[in-house]
Amino acid sequence: MPASEIIQAKAAGHVDTPAPTPVQVAEPFALIIFGATGALTHSKLLPALFSLWQGNFFGTPFIIVGVGRRDKTDNQFRDELRDAAETHDRIHASDRNAWESFAENVIYHRSDFTVAESYSTLAERLQGLEKERGLGGNRLFYLATDSDQFARIIKELAAVGLVQREATQPWTRVVVEKPFGKDVTSARTLDEDILRVLHEEQIFRIDHYLGKETVQNLLSFRFGNAIFDPLFNSRYVDHVQITMAEVDGMEGRRGAYYDGAGALRDVVQNHLLQLLALVAMEPPASLGAKDVHDEKVRVLRQLVPGGGKDGSGWVVRGQYGTGTREGRPARAYREEEAVATNSTTETYLALRLGVDTPRWAGVPFLLRTGKGLARRVTEIAIEFKQAPLRLFTAATQNGDLCDRTCNCGADCRCGIAYAEPSVLAFRIQPDEGISLSFSAKQPGMQLVLQPVRMDFLYGQSFKQALPEAYERLLLDALRGDLTLFMRSDEVTTAWEFVTPILEAWERQPAPNFPNYAAGSWGPVEADRLLSGCQREWRQFQ
Ligand code: BG6
């Protein structure tokens, strides 16, 4: 595009960012997925791999071997994957031919990974395929199984020589899904077991939130602009709210996993604490994996309960009862498939905590997440303090400063010049973007302030669709880039912080669940976590 056209396009706010040179996987490889018949493989992994292939990110020969216990042919497996991808709207009718070419690289291998002998059969099959297709022996193993199986699978793979600790060429890497362990002790044991067989650099602990474009943008926004990060500290910030709300309950047999996990293990220990670390961390020395991980760990080490002085009152848990979802009656969690009828698993969790660093000391970080809530939204909101000069704060009828809680009644004119505190909100999903809310004078003869918003929306500023998190993460794992994965000490430090909550729950009497209706915003007790903050929980329409 000539420069003049670029300038015009920029002025119109629609720049087609020049496509960067594709960051291709440079070497041939075999990707072996354990848990190949599971939902993750069908709904996320294979669609992501197909998309990478279509985007020309695999410049060399490759194979994808799905390992599962069920008996099926390669073609049955390929068809199932295609049907699932279509159901999830990840491939369309027009992609059919492309899918057929891609699927020639997809192989199914029936194997029971709980049986030691099955690994030598896998080794033989894999070596045969690698030879036949000239793949050279680079291998990425993806463990999409229950975390109880990780150590065993890796040990057996090592026993038959499929993973090697010292090998750099050809390389061997292993991706493990979250949750990594069930508490700090099991996470440490798992680490020790795995690190006996592999180097830290060979282990890719995945947290798919780190692959989301909007999450990656947090560091670019903070450290790529000179004007925002200087405000990220206790002098200007009243509190930070991180919300990850989901409408869905337990679809399919999801309850079978979730009932043994709960919100704390499922998303707080990983996704929410990772988001917090990215918002609170100091600038890293570089964007390399080590420097980024070092800074995140520093934040996680400094987490402190942010409630009462005795540490109580900083966690609110809940479980949904019957209610409505998208206008239709919704069942209670305890009525969901594969969930115990007297389950005490938390489907909602809100926490108030602090980050005890010079930058953040005294600033509450409020985290909340839940299933069966009113709306699907993930957002990080930085809520700024009131402007220090109370020029725009009117007096109430009693002479107090108006904070809009004056209850003056219908004639109230207190808030007329009230300046709402500014909010910087990172919308992780949906409607991805960043917005800044601040007060502006309403045009007219009186001084009336009104909150207004400046919005950046990905959909408006960029023409290309956002890549799926798994696309980026699979590509990085194939290229050996660990930056967007979790390092061992990140995982264990996060567990160190949350494990005492699990232990406290064990000591307490069974909670009185359910305590919120499906389709609501969670238990009302969560409101008390905001005491002393200028605001309420953020509302989403
Ligand atoms: C997963 C959790 O890690 O993240 C699920 O196990 C949750 O329970 C999911 O639903 C949410 O992911 P996303 O990308 O849809 O926000």
CSV table of C-alpha atoms and ligand atoms in Angstrom, one decimal, residues 44 178 208-209 212 244 246 254 257-258 266-267 271 371 376 378 429, ligand 1:
chain,number,residue,atom,x,y,z
A,44,LYS,CA,-9.2,-26.8,21.1
A,178,LYS,CA,-3.4,-27.5,34.3
A,208,HIS,CA,-4.2,-21.1,28.1
A,209,TYR,CA,-5.0,-17.6,29.5
A,212,LYS,CA,-4.9,-15.0,24.8
A,244,MET,CA,-13.8,-14.2,35.3
A,246,GLU,CA,-19.0,-17.9,33.2
A,254,ARG,CA,-17.5,-31.9,32.9
A,257,TYR,CA,-13.5,-33.4,36.7
A,258,TYR,CA,-14.9,-30.2,38.2
A,266,ASP,CA,-9.6,-24.9,38.4
A,267,VAL,CA,-9.1,-21.2,37.6
A,271,HIS,CA,-5.7,-18.1,35.3
A,371,LYS,CA,-19.8,-20.8,37.0
A,376,ARG,CA,-19.6,-14.5,30.4
A,378,THR,CA,-13.3,-11.7,31.9
A,429,GLN,CA,-13.2,-11.5,26.6
B,1,BG6,C1,-10.4,-23.7,31.8
B,1,BG6,C2,-11.2,-24.2,33.0
B,1,BG6,O1,-9.0,-23.7,32.2
B,1,BG6,O2,-10.8,-22.4,31.5
B,1,BG6,C3,-12.7,-24.2,32.7
B,1,BG6,O3,-10.8,-25.5,33.3
B,1,BG6,C4,-13.1,-22.8,32.2
B,1,BG6,O4,-13.5,-24.6,33.8
B,1,BG6,C5,-12.2,-22.4,31.1
B,1,BG6,O5,-14.4,-22.9,31.7
B,1,BG6,C6,-12.5,-21.0,30.6
B,1,BG6,O6,-11.7,-20.7,29.5
B,1,BG6,P1,-12.1,-19.5,28.5
B,1,BG6,O7,-11.0,-19.4,27.6
B,1,BG6,O8,-13.4,-19.9,27.9
B,1,BG6,O9,-12.3,-18.3,29.4
